[in-house]
Amino acid sequence: MKTTLFIILSFVILPVTSSSQTFFQKVTSGPVVTTENYSNMSAWGDYDNDGDQDFVVSSIDDSCGDCPGPLLFFKNNGDGSFTRIFDNAIAELNIVGSGLTWCDYDNDSYLDFFVCGTKNSKNKLFHNERNGNFSIITEGIVVNDENSWSQGSAWADYNKDGFMDLFVTNRFRSNFLYKNNGNGTFTKIISGSIVNDIGSSRACAWGDYNNDSWPDLFVVNYEGINDFLYQNNGDGSFTRIFNVPMVNEGLWGAACAWNDYDNNGYLDLFVTGNYNRLYYNHGDGVFTASNSLPGQTSNRYGFTWGDYNNDGLSDLLLCGGGQMNSLYKNNGGSSFTRVSDEIVSQEGPWSVTGSMVDYNNDGRLDIFVTNRFNNLFNYLYKNIGETGNYITIKLKGCQNKFGIGARIRVYAGDLFQMKEVSSGSGWGSDISLWSHFGLGNAQVVDSIVVNWTSDSVTKWTNQSVNRIIMINECPAEAIISEINNTENIPFAFKLYQNYPNPFNPSTVIRFEIPENGFVKLTVYDALGKEAGVLLNKNMTAGNYNVNWNADGFANGVYYYRLESGNFSETRKMILIR
C-alpha cells in the first residue's frame, strides 16, 4: 500500500529544459502525414496479426457544421512505412466519428473495431473476417441504440465471464453499458446509476484503482458537470463514489487515463479539459488533487502516457487547445520537466490527441498526433533516441484473447513497474494493446507477473531484454511463445511431441536447446512441401514453446523439423477438423 501523506501533493513541473540528445525526428513522407483531413481520434491495433501495429483515424469536419468524413485506415507494412487501405468496410465508411476502439469481442483471436458516431451518426461495430476485411454489424442493440451523440468508448470484462463488455459515453443524456452475451450479441444494462446518471460525457477509462481485481470506471463530463467514478462491486453492479476530489470539481473535461506514473503499484488518474489535473492514488481509496501544469491550465484536449526515453518512468504528451503540444519528461516521484527542444513540443495548436506507440518495433516509443481543424496533415514522429533497454509484452488470454484488463508487473533490478492492458478512448486516443516497459540500464528482467482477468496468474523469471514477447495464459496452447525461460538451461537438444495431437486448429511445439545458436523450425505437409517456417533466427539456450495456428490448412498429416547446429529432428502431427 502507498504511504498516505496528509499534505497537498504538488505535481511539480520543473523549468523548461533542453535534453542532451534528440529523441524525435518528424516523418515527412508517406500517406500517414500527407493525407489532408479533419482528423479526430486514432486507434492502434494489429488487425491482421502480422506482428506490427496498424491504425485508424476518425474525422469530423467542423468547417461545415460537423459533416461526416472518412475513417482513414493505415496498414503497417512492417518496414517503417504504411499503406492507406481503401477496399475495406471500415475505410469505406463516412461518419461523424469520435472515439475508436479495437477489441476482440467474440474471442476468435482477431481484433474487431468499434467507432462512436456523434450528431446524426449511429455507432458502428465491425467484425474482423480474418481475411484482411471486416463486415459491418447491422443487427443488435449496440448499433441500433438511440441517436446518442456518442463521444468515447471502452471495453472491459466487468463481470469476469471471459467476454468483453462495452461502455459508451454520450453527451446530453445517460451513458450506455452493453453486456457481452458470449454469442456475438449484447444486452443493454438499464439499471444502476452507471447507466442512468445524466451528464455530458466525453471520455471514459476502466481501471482497477483499488486493487481488488475488479475493473472500476471513470467518466469525464463536459458543460461544467461533475465527473463520475464508479466502483465495481464484483456482483455485476457499481457504486458511484462521491468522496474523492476528481468528481467534485465541475470541470469542463476532455480526456482521462489511469496510469501508475510513480511506480507504486496503484493507478493514478490524469484528466484534461479547461483545467488539467493529476490525481494521486494513495491506495486506500484516497486521492490527492495536484496543482495543474503551469502555463497549461486551460483548453487541453487529448494526451498520452509513455516512456519515450526507456528510463522506466511514464512521460506525458499534452495536445491541442490552441497551444503548442507539450512533452513532459518524468523525473520520478511527482516531478516533471517540460522538454522544449524536441519537434514534438514545437507544433500543434490545432492538434486533438496523441498516441505513443512503437510503430516500427525497434523498442522505442514513437508519437502520432491528430490535427482536427483547418484540414491539416497529421504528425508522425519517429523516436531515434539511443538510451535505455526495454521489453514489450503482448498477451494471449484463454478467453479474453488480448488480455484487456490484465495487470502486468515487471521487476528489473531496482525498477518496478505495473501496467493494465486497456482498450478505451474518447477525447484521448485508444492506446496500444501492447505493453511497453522501459528498463533503463537493466540487463535482465528479474520477473514478469501477469494477473489475468480470469484471476489466474502467470510468472516468468530471468528474461532477456530488448525483445517483443508474447505471454500466453493457457498451458495447453503455449504458456509463452518465443520466450526463453533460462531458469533451467537444458543439457541437450530435444524436440518434444506437439500438444495437443491430433489438433484443431492450433498446437504447441516444445523444444530445448542447450547452447546459443541459429534455430530453424519448419512445418511440412505430407508430401514434404514446406508449409511454413515458424522460427528462423539466432536464439539463446533455453526451453521454448511455439504455437502453430493451422487455420486455413487442410486436414491431414504434417511434419515439423527442428534444426540447430548439427542437430536435426523431425516429428509427425495430425490436423483434424
XYZ file of C-alpha atoms in Angstrom:
577
model
C 0.000 0.000 0.000
C 1.185 3.511 -0.704
C 2.119 5.643 2.295
C -0.679 8.123 2.933
C 0.574 11.695 3.209
C -1.765 14.147 4.864
C -0.474 17.058 2.826
C -1.337 18.550 -0.532
C 0.711 16.684 -3.120
C 2.081 19.010 -5.777
C 2.556 17.875 -9.360
C 5.922 19.617 -9.748
C 6.845 20.904 -13.192
C 10.461 21.988 -13.332
C 11.555 24.818 -15.652
C 11.682 24.223 -19.371
C 14.912 22.441 -20.250
C 16.751 21.017 -23.217
C 17.686 17.343 -23.387
C 21.207 16.143 -24.134
C 20.135 14.271 -27.244
C 17.408 14.438 -29.850
C 14.760 11.766 -29.456
C 12.246 12.575 -32.189
C 12.531 13.054 -35.918
C 9.493 14.220 -37.882
C 8.348 11.872 -40.640
C 7.567 13.915 -43.746
C 6.701 11.301 -46.375
C 4.050 8.629 -46.725
C 0.230 8.672 -46.581
C 0.093 8.968 -42.772
C 1.474 12.532 -42.904
C 0.454 13.645 -46.412
C -3.293 12.966 -46.244
C -5.228 16.171 -45.589
C -8.070 15.530 -43.198
C -10.162 16.913 -40.354
C -8.810 14.222 -38.053
C -10.217 13.496 -34.631
C -9.244 10.297 -32.783
C -6.951 7.373 -33.581
C -6.784 3.712 -32.539
C -3.806 1.345 -32.891
C -4.114 -2.432 -33.212
C -2.611 -5.369 -35.120
C -5.787 -6.241 -37.010
C -4.145 -8.809 -39.319
C -1.951 -10.498 -36.662
C 1.223 -9.975 -38.697
C 3.255 -8.646 -35.770
C 3.066 -4.898 -36.301
C 0.520 -2.275 -35.332
C -1.927 -0.720 -37.776
C -4.284 2.178 -37.029
C -7.462 4.052 -37.923
C -8.243 7.778 -37.659
C -11.747 9.243 -37.343
C -12.890 12.539 -38.855
C -15.121 15.497 -38.026
C -15.290 18.416 -40.453
C -16.014 21.431 -38.242
C -15.919 23.813 -41.195
C -19.337 22.633 -42.417
C -21.092 22.059 -39.119
C -19.605 18.710 -38.202
C -20.010 16.990 -41.564
C -19.178 13.274 -41.851
C -15.730 12.269 -43.014
C -13.808 9.106 -43.859
C -12.196 6.675 -41.489
C -8.533 6.717 -42.517
C -7.229 3.136 -42.350
C -3.442 2.649 -42.417
C -1.820 -0.786 -42.687
C 1.665 -1.128 -41.222
C 3.968 -2.641 -43.851
C 6.481 -3.820 -41.254
C 9.354 -1.791 -42.720
C 8.570 1.551 -41.105
C 6.078 2.555 -43.798
C 2.287 2.473 -44.052
C -0.234 1.888 -46.826
C -3.629 3.572 -46.743
C -6.340 0.937 -47.164
C -9.386 1.844 -49.278
C -11.037 -1.504 -50.140
C -12.186 -2.325 -46.637
C -15.544 -1.955 -44.892
C -14.003 0.325 -42.266
C -12.293 2.541 -44.849
C -15.437 2.806 -46.949
C -17.489 4.340 -44.117
C -18.118 8.092 -43.863
C -19.235 9.095 -40.388
C -19.151 11.987 -37.951
C -16.668 9.940 -35.976
C -15.369 10.331 -32.474
C -13.799 7.649 -30.228
C -12.410 4.453 -31.759
C -11.536 1.157 -30.096
C -10.132 -2.231 -31.059
C -11.356 -5.299 -29.181
C -11.857 -8.995 -29.912
C -15.468 -9.131 -28.725
C -16.127 -12.706 -29.950
C -12.826 -14.236 -28.745
C -11.686 -15.532 -32.132
C -8.164 -14.042 -31.702
C -8.741 -11.279 -34.256
C -9.383 -7.639 -33.346
C -12.801 -6.223 -34.141
C -13.478 -2.483 -34.372
C -15.948 -0.018 -32.817
C -16.457 3.641 -33.739
C -18.596 6.198 -31.922
C -20.938 8.167 -34.138
C -21.908 11.623 -32.939
C -24.543 14.099 -34.149
C -26.744 12.132 -36.594
C -24.452 9.119 -36.913
C -25.189 5.923 -35.023
C -22.404 3.854 -33.500
C -20.796 1.214 -35.710
C -19.346 -2.218 -34.933
C -17.176 -4.130 -37.406
C -16.370 -7.836 -37.196
C -12.933 -8.973 -38.355
C -13.362 -11.635 -41.036
C -9.688 -12.702 -40.711
C -9.002 -12.164 -44.413
C -7.985 -8.513 -44.177
C -11.554 -7.297 -44.359
C -14.373 -6.556 -41.943
C -18.137 -6.965 -42.041
C -20.307 -4.240 -40.592
C -22.729 -5.454 -37.926
C -26.288 -4.342 -38.666
C -28.290 -6.176 -36.013
C -28.296 -5.804 -32.254
C -28.648 -3.077 -29.662
C -25.024 -1.846 -29.900
C -25.516 -0.487 -33.427
C -29.255 0.265 -33.260
C -29.477 2.190 -29.995
C -30.867 5.711 -29.959
C -29.032 8.532 -31.713
C -26.739 9.227 -28.832
C -24.089 11.829 -29.635
C -21.573 9.235 -28.508
C -18.086 10.512 -27.748
C -15.967 7.708 -26.362
C -15.954 4.003 -25.609
C -14.016 1.499 -23.535
C -14.033 -2.296 -23.309
C -13.646 -4.374 -20.140
C -14.769 -7.730 -18.795
C -16.544 -6.043 -15.890
C -18.256 -9.277 -14.688
C -15.309 -11.628 -15.383
C -17.205 -14.072 -17.569
C -14.438 -14.120 -20.186
C -16.171 -11.835 -22.693
C -15.512 -8.156 -23.287
C -18.278 -5.718 -22.393
C -18.653 -2.213 -23.820
C -19.209 1.173 -22.186
C -20.102 4.186 -24.362
C -20.168 7.840 -23.274
C -22.843 10.211 -24.576
C -23.312 13.953 -24.456
C -26.653 15.378 -23.251
C -28.006 12.038 -21.995
C -27.158 8.932 -19.965
C -24.343 6.592 -20.988
C -24.567 3.013 -22.309
C -23.276 -0.258 -20.854
C -23.597 -3.359 -23.036
C -23.046 -6.792 -21.517
C -21.492 -9.323 -23.877
C -23.627 -12.474 -24.029
C -20.777 -14.601 -25.343
C -22.500 -15.492 -28.609
C -21.769 -12.361 -30.609
C -24.716 -10.430 -29.145
C -25.049 -7.888 -26.350
C -27.631 -6.982 -23.724
C -28.112 -3.349 -22.752
C -27.887 -2.772 -18.993
C -30.705 -0.472 -17.895
C -30.419 -0.474 -14.097
C -27.947 1.289 -11.852
C -26.516 4.780 -11.690
C -23.767 3.877 -14.175
C -26.357 3.962 -16.993
C -28.859 6.412 -15.545
C -26.739 9.355 -14.405
C -27.271 12.276 -16.776
C -24.136 14.101 -17.828
C -22.424 15.460 -20.891
C -19.839 12.730 -21.074
C -16.795 12.632 -23.294
C -14.056 10.215 -22.292
C -14.060 7.127 -20.103
C -11.444 4.771 -18.717
C -11.641 1.399 -16.974
C -9.047 0.733 -14.283
C -8.791 -1.231 -11.049
C -7.915 1.761 -8.867
C -8.447 -0.048 -5.528
C -6.541 -3.234 -6.469
C -9.433 -5.601 -5.715
C -9.104 -7.280 -9.179
C -12.396 -5.796 -10.471
C -12.354 -3.028 -13.131
C -13.727 0.318 -11.978
C -14.777 3.144 -14.296
C -14.091 6.887 -14.553
C -16.159 9.139 -16.845
C -15.263 12.704 -17.889
C -18.089 15.237 -18.270
C -18.258 18.485 -20.211
C -20.550 21.511 -19.627
C -19.233 22.010 -16.070
C -20.905 18.804 -14.844
C -19.119 16.804 -12.162
C -17.269 13.738 -13.430
C -18.329 10.197 -12.462
C -16.374 7.471 -10.645
C -17.979 4.029 -10.366
C -16.582 1.303 -8.130
C -17.170 -2.256 -9.300
C -18.894 -4.263 -6.561
C -17.911 -7.623 -8.069
C -21.514 -8.789 -8.500
C -22.354 -7.029 -11.763
C -23.314 -3.764 -10.041
C -21.487 -0.495 -9.448
C -21.450 2.112 -6.691
C -20.977 5.754 -7.580
C -18.178 7.304 -5.484
C -18.547 10.890 -4.270
C -15.858 11.422 -1.631
C -12.880 11.899 -3.951
C -11.699 15.204 -5.486
C -11.958 14.216 -9.155
C -15.774 14.040 -9.023
C -16.417 17.286 -7.163
C -14.716 19.960 -9.237
C -17.222 20.567 -12.060
C -14.578 21.000 -14.743
C -15.166 21.066 -18.481
C -13.328 17.823 -19.087
C -11.960 16.301 -22.268
C -9.781 13.200 -21.756
C -8.782 10.825 -18.978
C -6.499 7.853 -18.380
C -5.353 5.675 -15.486
C -1.600 5.206 -15.138
C 0.781 4.357 -12.315
C 3.108 7.262 -13.093
C 5.147 6.928 -9.868
C 5.554 3.111 -9.994
C 3.970 2.476 -6.590
C 1.556 -0.219 -7.749
C -1.635 1.885 -7.692
C -3.322 3.539 -10.666
C -3.296 7.333 -10.621
C -5.604 9.433 -12.811
C -4.910 12.300 -15.206
C -7.735 14.433 -16.644
C -7.565 17.223 -19.229
C -10.027 19.960 -20.121
C -10.321 23.566 -19.138
C -8.149 22.668 -16.141
C -5.645 19.806 -16.272
C -5.381 17.733 -13.120
C -3.351 14.801 -11.831
C -4.952 12.764 -9.041
C -2.513 10.784 -6.923
C -3.837 7.457 -5.647
C -2.819 6.792 -2.031
C -4.007 3.191 -2.256
C -6.649 3.375 0.470
C -9.482 4.949 -1.518
C -7.990 8.422 -1.020
C -6.843 10.640 -3.890
C -4.973 13.938 -3.714
C -5.509 16.560 -6.411
C -2.253 18.021 -7.657
C -1.588 21.519 -8.915
C -2.266 21.995 -12.619
C 0.572 22.392 -15.072
C 1.970 25.953 -15.099
C 1.235 27.568 -18.424
C -1.036 24.661 -19.416
C -4.083 25.412 -17.313
C -6.803 25.502 -19.944
C -8.237 24.073 -23.122
C -6.157 20.937 -23.470
C -7.727 18.075 -25.415
C -6.124 14.653 -25.655
C -2.950 13.324 -24.081
C -0.957 10.136 -23.809
C 1.412 8.461 -21.364
C 4.517 6.571 -22.477
C 8.161 6.025 -21.560
C 9.781 7.614 -24.611
C 13.343 7.520 -23.187
C 13.150 3.971 -21.729
C 14.165 5.010 -18.221
C 11.290 3.129 -16.536
C 9.130 6.223 -15.902
C 5.962 7.246 -17.750
C 6.303 10.541 -19.603
C 3.397 12.721 -20.742
C 2.330 14.365 -24.009
C -0.401 17.047 -23.950
C -2.156 18.083 -27.170
C -4.128 20.944 -28.655
C -6.311 23.644 -27.214
C -4.865 26.431 -29.350
C -1.413 25.820 -27.822
C 1.667 24.005 -28.987
C 1.777 20.377 -27.942
C 3.862 19.771 -24.813
C 6.135 16.848 -23.973
C 6.931 16.311 -20.284
C 9.732 14.091 -19.016
C 9.021 12.205 -15.808
C 11.865 12.748 -13.336
C 10.472 10.341 -10.747
C 8.128 10.920 -7.829
C 5.931 13.891 -8.722
C 8.464 15.886 -10.710
C 8.179 16.525 -14.436
C 10.280 18.660 -16.808
C 8.859 20.226 -19.944
C 11.057 19.300 -22.916
C 11.472 22.324 -25.162
C 13.926 21.334 -27.871
C 12.046 18.394 -29.402
C 9.983 18.934 -32.569
C 7.072 17.285 -30.743
C 6.805 20.355 -28.470
C 7.085 22.883 -31.300
C 3.959 22.056 -33.307
C 0.267 21.572 -32.834
C -2.031 24.457 -31.930
C -4.836 22.554 -33.702
C -3.977 19.076 -32.502
C -6.610 16.883 -30.862
C -4.835 13.929 -29.325
C -1.737 11.766 -29.472
C -0.519 8.195 -29.125
C 2.858 6.873 -28.022
C 3.338 3.590 -29.871
C 6.316 1.653 -31.228
C 5.189 1.501 -34.854
C 8.492 0.119 -36.211
C 9.164 -2.460 -33.459
C 12.579 -1.065 -32.502
C 11.769 -0.800 -28.796
C 11.415 2.990 -28.738
C 8.021 4.680 -28.449
C 7.173 6.889 -31.415
C 4.458 9.568 -31.374
C 1.411 10.080 -33.604
C -0.704 13.250 -33.294
C -4.026 14.071 -34.982
C -4.989 17.540 -36.219
C -8.706 18.226 -36.468
C -9.082 21.837 -37.546
C -8.222 23.627 -40.823
C -7.830 20.396 -42.813
C -4.247 19.823 -41.681
C -1.835 16.950 -42.048
C -1.339 14.715 -39.038
C 2.043 14.366 -37.330
C 4.213 11.257 -37.017
C 7.460 11.447 -35.071
C 9.993 8.606 -35.196
C 11.908 8.003 -31.976
C 15.645 7.941 -32.760
C 16.859 8.023 -29.154
C 19.582 5.651 -28.054
C 19.017 5.334 -24.321
C 17.626 2.550 -22.176
C 16.711 -1.088 -22.616
C 13.119 -2.285 -22.913
C 10.746 -5.195 -23.049
C 7.379 -5.119 -24.832
C 4.735 -7.625 -23.772
C 1.776 -8.883 -25.782
C -0.803 -11.055 -24.049
C -2.864 -14.006 -25.258
C -5.637 -14.985 -22.873
C -7.630 -18.198 -22.745
C -10.949 -16.445 -23.435
C -10.183 -12.740 -23.299
C -7.730 -13.241 -26.140
C -5.882 -9.918 -25.958
C -5.748 -9.772 -22.177
C -7.655 -6.498 -21.893
C -7.858 -5.622 -18.217
C -4.955 -7.888 -17.238
C -2.329 -6.386 -14.968
C 1.372 -6.822 -15.821
C 4.103 -6.289 -13.223
C 7.734 -6.136 -14.286
C 10.722 -6.270 -11.919
C 14.184 -5.418 -13.261
C 16.896 -4.543 -10.778
C 15.715 -1.544 -8.770
C 12.848 -0.880 -11.192
C 9.272 -1.956 -10.527
C 6.501 -1.126 -12.993
C 2.847 -2.011 -13.293
C 0.535 -1.552 -16.266
C -3.022 -2.589 -17.075
C -3.875 -3.514 -20.644
C -6.709 -1.211 -21.681
C -8.876 -0.516 -24.700
C -10.704 2.754 -24.437
C -10.991 6.177 -25.982
C -12.830 9.440 -26.100
C -11.045 12.746 -26.205
C -7.949 10.646 -25.791
C -6.941 8.094 -28.386
C -7.087 4.360 -27.921
C -3.688 3.257 -26.669
C -1.810 0.192 -27.832
C -2.747 -3.252 -26.527
C 0.991 -3.980 -26.366
C 2.567 -3.026 -23.030
C 5.944 -1.312 -23.366
C 8.304 -1.180 -20.388
C 11.456 0.940 -20.404
C 14.165 -0.753 -18.342
C 16.921 1.855 -18.065
C 20.284 0.134 -17.695
C 18.847 -3.186 -16.519
C 20.413 -6.096 -18.420
C 17.820 -8.684 -17.423
C 14.175 -8.754 -16.351
C 14.148 -10.472 -12.992
C 10.473 -11.414 -13.187
C 7.237 -10.776 -15.064
C 3.943 -11.409 -13.285
C 0.626 -11.312 -15.155
C -2.646 -11.215 -13.236
C -5.272 -12.195 -15.789
C -8.928 -11.145 -15.617
C -9.796 -14.811 -15.029
C -7.832 -14.495 -11.732
C -5.131 -16.873 -12.952
C -1.500 -15.791 -12.565
C 1.465 -16.346 -14.882
C 5.018 -15.752 -13.636
C 8.284 -15.937 -15.549
C 11.758 -15.063 -14.345
C 15.198 -14.199 -15.690
C 14.125 -12.855 -19.089
C 16.495 -11.170 -21.534
C 15.845 -7.549 -22.508
C 15.226 -5.686 -25.769
C 12.555 -8.045 -27.100
C 8.887 -8.096 -28.004
C 7.399 -11.168 -26.363
C 4.024 -12.858 -26.097
C 2.810 -14.369 -22.836
C 0.064 -16.943 -23.113
C -2.355 -17.711 -20.292
C -3.244 -21.251 -21.399
C -0.686 -24.022 -20.787
C -2.469 -26.286 -23.268
C -1.679 -23.840 -26.055
C 1.677 -22.343 -25.044
C 2.445 -20.508 -21.851
C 4.971 -18.339 -23.636
C 5.665 -18.058 -27.340
C 9.253 -17.340 -28.362
C 10.286 -16.529 -24.811
C 13.385 -18.037 -23.303
C 12.970 -19.367 -19.767
C 16.575 -19.534 -18.562
C 15.882 -20.752 -15.044
C 16.856 -24.289 -16.116
C 19.243 -24.471 -19.054
C 18.843 -27.893 -20.757
C 21.785 -30.309 -21.132
C 20.940 -31.465 -24.654
C 18.863 -30.706 -27.739
C 15.359 -32.112 -27.521
C 12.250 -31.866 -29.698
C 9.007 -32.926 -27.996
C 5.792 -34.266 -29.483
C 3.399 -31.424 -30.191
C 0.405 -30.975 -27.878
C -2.445 -31.470 -28.450
C -2.113 -34.064 -31.155
C -4.333 -34.533 -33.125
C -5.231 -30.832 -33.031
C -7.666 -28.250 -34.411
C -6.664 -25.604 -35.362
C -3.633 -24.804 -33.172
C -0.960 -26.830 -31.417
C 2.185 -26.208 -29.388
C 5.661 -27.367 -30.359
C 8.096 -27.575 -27.445
C 11.852 -27.862 -27.763
C 15.065 -27.357 -25.785
C 18.449 -26.033 -26.925
C 21.496 -26.260 -24.640
C 23.537 -23.512 -26.316
C 23.138 -20.243 -28.145
C 22.845 -20.633 -31.896
C 20.803 -20.366 -35.048
C 17.475 -22.207 -34.868
C 15.086 -23.116 -37.663
C 11.681 -24.697 -37.073
C 9.815 -25.689 -40.230
C 6.438 -27.321 -40.938
C 5.967 -29.609 -43.969
C 2.887 -31.234 -45.457
C 2.538 -34.990 -46.102
C 4.291 -34.656 -49.487
C 7.293 -32.918 -47.984
C 6.349 -29.471 -49.279
C 7.190 -26.604 -46.937
C 4.010 -25.320 -45.254
C 5.617 -22.631 -43.120
C 8.728 -21.515 -41.253
C 7.898 -20.857 -37.582
C 11.410 -19.857 -36.476
C 14.494 -18.832 -38.415
C 16.833 -16.820 -36.194
C 19.544 -16.810 -33.541
C 18.290 -17.857 -30.115
C 19.767 -18.216 -26.651
C 19.925 -21.503 -24.757
C 16.678 -22.416 -23.019
C 13.259 -24.040 -23.156
C 10.782 -22.860 -25.766
C 7.108 -23.265 -26.631
C 5.951 -22.143 -30.078
C 2.330 -22.071 -31.149
C 1.342 -23.069 -34.700
C -2.113 -21.976 -35.813
C -3.129 -24.171 -38.785
C -6.273 -22.187 -39.556
C -6.630 -22.292 -43.355
C -4.670 -25.530 -43.790
C -6.263 -28.766 -44.983
C -6.818 -31.836 -42.797
C -4.081 -34.409 -42.762
C -0.596 -35.332 -41.655
C 2.102 -32.689 -41.187
C 5.711 -32.848 -40.074
C 7.755 -30.360 -38.077
C 11.527 -30.239 -38.142
C 13.941 -28.548 -35.714
C 17.448 -27.660 -36.913
C 20.209 -26.061 -34.829
C 23.931 -26.536 -35.370
C 24.498 -30.232 -36.046
C 21.159 -31.198 -34.506
C 18.138 -32.096 -36.614
C 14.949 -33.949 -35.675
C 11.530 -34.402 -37.285
C 8.188 -35.389 -35.756
C 4.689 -36.039 -37.110
C 1.459 -34.274 -36.182
C -2.143 -34.610 -37.368
C -4.652 -31.833 -38.115
C -8.284 -32.978 -37.789
C -11.199 -30.592 -38.267
